[in-house]
Structures are given as C-alpha cells and as structure tokens.
Amino acid sequence: QNRGMKASTAFSVSACWSMVSYLSCMLGGYLADNRLGRYRTILYFAAIYVLGVVIIALSAIPAVMRNSISVPIYLLGAFVFVALGTGAIKPNVMNFGADQYDTEDPEELVQQKAFFSYFYLTINIGVVFAMGYTVNLATSESTEESAGSGYLKSYSIAAAAMLTALCCFALGTPRYVGKGRVQRRPMASVIWRHLCRSAEQHLRGKLCVMAWVLVPVY
C-alpha cells in the first residue's frame, strides 16, 4: 500500500504473474521441440530468469523503493523476464535430465528413476528454504516508515541461487547428450486442430476456444 497498490490489486498482480508463467510454458515447449532444442532453451531462458531476478533485486534497494520507479522496475523483472524464464524452463528441465539416461540399459533405467526422485526432493528443499527463510527475511526489517533492506537480501539470495544453478548447468555441457536435438513437433497446429474439433461437437469445446481467445484480453 505504501507503493500505491491496494491489497486486492496486489493479489490480482500475483494471479496474473502465475497465469503468464504457466502460459509461457507453451512457448518453452514449442521452442524446445521445434526451434532450439531443450538444452539451448534451458540455457537461454535460465539466463533471462537470472536477469529478471537481478532486476527485481535492484527494485528492492531501499533508495529505489522510496521512488515511484520501483514498481515499474519490479513489474518489468517479474512479468517479462522471470515469468518468461521460469515458464520456458518448466517443461524442459526434467525431460532434458531424463534424456541423459539410456532406457535400454537396465542400470541406467534405475538411475533415471532415482533422478526423478532427487529432482523433486531438491525442488521441495528449495520451497522449504524459500517459504521458511527468505519470506521471513524479506519482512524482518519492515516498519511503518520503511520496508528496510530485507527484500533486497531475499531477492539477492534468489538471484545468487539462480546464477549458481545456471553456471552449474553450463559447466555440465560437455557431458550432455542430445544437446542439439529438435523433434519438429507441430504443437500449435495439433492443439488448434483438437480445439476446433471439440468446438464443433461440444458446448464445452466452444467455451474452451472462447477462453483461449480471451486470454490476451484478460
């Protein structure tokens, strides 16, 4: 509210960010399957993600937060860079990891199953750390007069963690298999064909097509 944003508006902004993040998953899937391949899609959009978190951290500098420019900077980092980066990475990271194992080899098949377990384990550990520590750190110095530097510290931790992940991913490049693989799946045309067929046969199909058309308006 000190930044001129009501609580209801803030909730709407959060919901819109989630929507943009999940919609951009379609872009990430399309680029990975038809243009860039999973490796380059992950690499490029992880860099975009890092840039977005850095921009958000800059908007949380106390001197910047006292200026009206902080909100546009924050929205730029969150809605353009972070939403695009996280959405494009989501549909590719796990699949690219699974591609590193030869499922024809029984030993590697077992290793692939272990990979899925460790993948979700690390995600949950990250969520616990983010929700249990960085959220509290963000508001730890907040007062009625000032937001303090807690937000800057929290976003800086997030930026450093994402940059570390990007560097680790890049360092493993020589060991990856299928880095340049592009499958050329006509994803958009297939989805559109099924939507049109459903719209011709059912009311729910018509409503679904209408919802997709109205997404940009929302």
Short mmCIF file of C-alpha atoms in Angstrom, two decimals:
data_model
loop_
_atom_site.label_atom_id
_atom_site.label_comp_id
_atom_site.label_asym_id
_atom_site.label_seq_id
_atom_site.Cartn_x
_atom_site.Cartn_y
_atom_site.Cartn_z
CA GLN A 1 0.00 0.00 0.00
CA ASN A 2 2.94 2.35 0.62
CA ARG A 3 3.78 1.85 -3.05
CA GLY A 4 0.29 2.96 -4.10
CA MET A 5 -1.06 -0.58 -4.58
CA LYS A 6 -4.07 -1.91 -2.68
CA ALA A 7 -4.08 -5.43 -1.27
CA SER A 8 -6.71 -6.53 -3.81
CA THR A 9 -4.57 -5.15 -6.63
CA ALA A 10 -1.50 -6.92 -5.29
CA PHE A 11 -3.40 -10.24 -5.26
CA SER A 12 -4.51 -9.61 -8.85
CA VAL A 13 -0.93 -8.90 -9.89
CA SER A 14 0.20 -12.15 -8.26
CA ALA A 15 -2.53 -14.12 -10.04
CA CYS A 16 -1.67 -12.53 -13.39
CA TRP A 17 2.01 -13.37 -12.88
CA SER A 18 1.14 -17.02 -12.26
CA MET A 19 -1.01 -17.04 -15.40
CA VAL A 20 1.77 -15.56 -17.56
CA SER A 21 4.29 -18.01 -16.10
CA TYR A 22 2.19 -21.04 -16.98
CA LEU A 23 1.20 -19.72 -20.40
CA SER A 24 4.86 -19.23 -21.27
CA CYS A 25 5.35 -22.98 -20.70
CA MET A 26 3.75 -23.43 -24.12
CA LEU A 27 6.36 -21.14 -25.65
CA GLY A 28 9.16 -23.08 -23.95
CA GLY A 29 7.79 -26.40 -25.15
CA TYR A 30 7.38 -25.14 -28.69
CA LEU A 31 10.88 -23.66 -28.88
CA ALA A 32 12.46 -26.78 -27.40
CA ASP A 33 10.66 -29.16 -29.75
CA ASN A 34 10.75 -27.13 -32.95
CA ARG A 35 13.48 -24.48 -32.85
CA LEU A 36 16.21 -24.55 -30.22
CA GLY A 37 16.18 -27.96 -28.61
CA ARG A 38 15.86 -28.50 -24.86
CA TYR A 39 19.46 -27.68 -23.99
CA ARG A 40 19.57 -24.25 -25.61
CA THR A 41 16.05 -23.40 -24.46
CA ILE A 42 17.02 -24.11 -20.85
CA LEU A 43 20.32 -22.25 -21.18
CA TYR A 44 18.90 -19.11 -22.82
CA PHE A 45 15.81 -18.79 -20.67
CA ALA A 46 17.69 -19.55 -17.45
CA ALA A 47 19.86 -16.54 -18.29
CA ILE A 48 16.69 -14.49 -18.83
CA TYR A 49 15.44 -15.76 -15.47
CA VAL A 50 18.65 -14.65 -13.73
CA LEU A 51 18.40 -11.22 -15.34
CA GLY A 52 14.81 -10.90 -14.15
CA VAL A 53 15.64 -11.71 -10.53
CA VAL A 54 18.54 -9.23 -10.64
CA ILE A 55 16.16 -6.54 -11.92
CA ILE A 56 13.72 -7.35 -9.11
CA ALA A 57 16.56 -7.15 -6.57
CA LEU A 58 17.50 -3.73 -7.93
CA SER A 59 13.91 -2.57 -7.48
CA ALA A 60 14.15 -3.64 -3.81
CA ILE A 61 17.08 -1.37 -2.99
CA PRO A 62 15.76 0.89 -0.18
CA ALA A 63 16.71 4.09 -2.02
CA VAL A 64 14.92 2.86 -5.15
CA MET A 65 11.86 1.71 -3.19
CA ARG A 66 11.36 5.26 -1.94
CA ASN A 67 10.97 6.32 -5.56
CA SER A 68 7.91 5.69 -7.73
CA ILE A 69 10.11 4.00 -10.35
CA SER A 70 10.47 0.90 -8.16
CA VAL A 71 7.09 -0.59 -9.12
CA PRO A 72 7.66 -0.42 -12.92
CA ILE A 73 11.13 -1.93 -12.47
CA TYR A 74 9.72 -4.71 -10.32
CA LEU A 75 6.90 -5.46 -12.77
CA LEU A 76 9.39 -5.48 -15.67
CA GLY A 77 11.59 -8.03 -13.92
CA ALA A 78 8.71 -10.18 -12.72
CA PHE A 79 6.31 -10.17 -15.66
CA VAL A 80 8.74 -10.03 -18.56
CA PHE A 81 11.96 -11.77 -17.52
CA VAL A 82 11.12 -14.05 -14.58
CA ALA A 83 7.71 -15.17 -15.89
CA LEU A 84 9.14 -15.86 -19.34
CA GLY A 85 12.23 -17.58 -17.95
CA THR A 86 10.53 -19.84 -15.44
CA GLY A 87 7.75 -20.75 -17.85
CA ALA A 88 10.11 -21.74 -20.65
CA ILE A 89 12.28 -23.80 -18.30
CA LYS A 90 9.47 -25.75 -16.58
CA PRO A 91 8.50 -28.10 -19.43
CA ASN A 92 12.11 -28.88 -20.37
CA VAL A 93 14.34 -29.35 -17.33
CA MET A 94 13.02 -32.71 -16.17
CA ASN A 95 12.72 -34.08 -19.70
CA PHE A 96 16.25 -33.00 -20.57
CA GLY A 97 17.53 -34.70 -17.42
CA ALA A 98 15.67 -37.88 -18.31
CA ASP A 99 17.17 -37.78 -21.81
CA GLN A 100 20.64 -38.26 -20.32
CA TYR A 101 19.83 -41.88 -19.47
CA ASP A 102 19.69 -44.80 -21.89
CA THR A 103 16.43 -46.56 -21.02
CA GLU A 104 17.60 -49.63 -22.97
CA ASP A 105 20.25 -50.16 -20.28
CA PRO A 106 18.64 -51.66 -17.12
CA GLU A 107 21.18 -49.96 -14.88
CA GLU A 108 20.58 -46.53 -16.40
CA LEU A 109 16.83 -47.08 -16.24
CA VAL A 110 17.14 -47.49 -12.47
CA GLN A 111 19.31 -44.36 -12.36
CA GLN A 112 16.67 -42.44 -14.31
CA LYS A 113 14.02 -43.34 -11.73
CA ALA A 114 16.39 -42.16 -8.99
CA PHE A 115 16.88 -38.92 -10.93
CA PHE A 116 13.14 -38.16 -10.77
CA SER A 117 13.13 -38.73 -7.01
CA TYR A 118 16.15 -36.48 -6.43
CA PHE A 119 14.70 -33.86 -8.76
CA TYR A 120 11.51 -33.50 -6.74
CA LEU A 121 13.45 -33.73 -3.48
CA THR A 122 15.63 -30.74 -4.39
CA ILE A 123 12.58 -28.76 -5.52
CA ASN A 124 10.86 -29.36 -2.18
CA ILE A 125 14.01 -28.45 -0.26
CA GLY A 126 14.15 -25.19 -2.21
CA VAL A 127 10.49 -24.46 -1.46
CA VAL A 128 11.00 -25.07 2.26
CA PHE A 129 14.02 -22.72 2.28
CA ALA A 130 12.21 -20.05 0.25
CA MET A 131 8.98 -20.12 2.25
CA GLY A 132 10.58 -20.73 5.61
CA TYR A 133 13.56 -18.37 5.45
CA THR A 134 13.60 -15.84 2.63
CA VAL A 135 9.96 -14.82 3.12
CA ASN A 136 10.62 -14.05 6.78
CA LEU A 137 13.90 -12.35 5.88
CA ALA A 138 12.08 -10.09 3.44
CA THR A 139 9.80 -8.65 6.12
CA SER A 140 12.25 -8.84 9.03
CA GLU A 141 13.28 -5.18 8.81
CA SER A 142 9.93 -3.77 7.70
CA THR A 143 8.43 -0.93 9.73
CA GLU A 144 5.60 1.52 9.22
CA GLU A 145 8.09 4.06 7.87
CA SER A 146 10.26 1.82 5.71
CA ALA A 147 10.35 -1.62 4.11
CA GLY A 148 14.00 -1.95 5.14
CA SER A 149 16.59 -3.97 3.25
CA GLY A 150 15.02 -7.39 3.85
CA TYR A 151 13.52 -7.58 0.38
CA LEU A 152 16.85 -6.72 -1.19
CA LYS A 153 18.55 -9.50 0.79
CA SER A 154 15.88 -12.05 -0.14
CA TYR A 155 15.93 -11.27 -3.84
CA SER A 156 19.72 -11.17 -3.84
CA ILE A 157 19.77 -14.70 -2.39
CA ALA A 158 17.34 -15.79 -5.12
CA ALA A 159 19.47 -14.17 -7.84
CA ALA A 160 22.66 -15.77 -6.49
CA ALA A 161 20.99 -19.20 -6.28
CA MET A 162 19.67 -18.98 -9.83
CA LEU A 163 23.02 -17.77 -11.16
CA THR A 164 24.75 -20.67 -9.41
CA ALA A 165 22.29 -23.10 -10.97
CA LEU A 166 22.88 -21.61 -14.42
CA CYS A 167 26.66 -21.88 -14.03
CA CYS A 168 26.41 -25.50 -12.85
CA PHE A 169 24.17 -26.33 -15.80
CA ALA A 170 26.59 -24.68 -18.25
CA LEU A 171 29.61 -26.45 -16.72
CA GLY A 172 28.00 -29.80 -17.45
CA THR A 173 27.67 -29.05 -21.16
CA PRO A 174 30.44 -31.42 -22.38
CA ARG A 175 28.73 -34.36 -20.68
CA TYR A 176 25.20 -33.85 -22.01
CA VAL A 177 23.65 -35.97 -24.74
CA GLY A 178 21.05 -34.70 -27.19
CA LYS A 179 22.05 -31.05 -26.82
CA GLY A 180 21.02 -30.11 -30.33
CA ARG A 181 18.04 -32.41 -30.71
CA VAL A 182 15.00 -30.75 -32.33
CA GLN A 183 11.99 -33.00 -32.82
CA ARG A 184 9.89 -30.68 -35.01
CA ARG A 185 6.54 -31.38 -33.40
CA PRO A 186 3.71 -29.24 -34.86
CA MET A 187 2.42 -28.46 -31.36
CA ALA A 188 0.38 -25.36 -32.17
CA SER A 189 -1.38 -26.90 -35.16
CA VAL A 190 -2.17 -30.10 -33.25
CA ILE A 191 -3.66 -28.19 -30.30
CA TRP A 192 -5.67 -25.93 -32.59
CA ARG A 193 -6.99 -28.89 -34.61
CA HIS A 194 -8.19 -30.67 -31.47
CA LEU A 195 -9.76 -27.48 -30.09
CA CYS A 196 -11.65 -26.86 -33.33
CA ARG A 197 -12.85 -30.46 -33.48
CA SER A 198 -14.03 -30.28 -29.88
CA ALA A 199 -15.76 -26.93 -30.51
CA GLU A 200 -17.71 -28.46 -33.40
CA GLN A 201 -19.02 -31.31 -31.24
CA HIS A 202 -19.49 -29.97 -27.71
CA LEU A 203 -20.50 -26.79 -25.90
CA ARG A 204 -17.55 -27.18 -23.54
CA GLY A 205 -15.26 -27.20 -26.57
CA LYS A 206 -16.73 -23.90 -27.74
CA LEU A 207 -16.25 -22.40 -24.28
CA CYS A 208 -12.65 -23.62 -24.22
CA VAL A 209 -11.86 -21.96 -27.56
CA MET A 210 -13.52 -18.76 -26.36
CA ALA A 211 -11.42 -18.83 -23.17
CA TRP A 212 -8.16 -19.14 -25.14
CA VAL A 213 -9.17 -16.27 -27.44
CA LEU A 214 -9.92 -14.07 -24.42
CA VAL A 215 -6.61 -14.79 -22.64
CA PRO A 216 -4.82 -11.77 -24.19
CA VAL A 217 -7.75 -9.56 -23.21
CA TYR A 218 -7.55 -10.77 -19.60
#
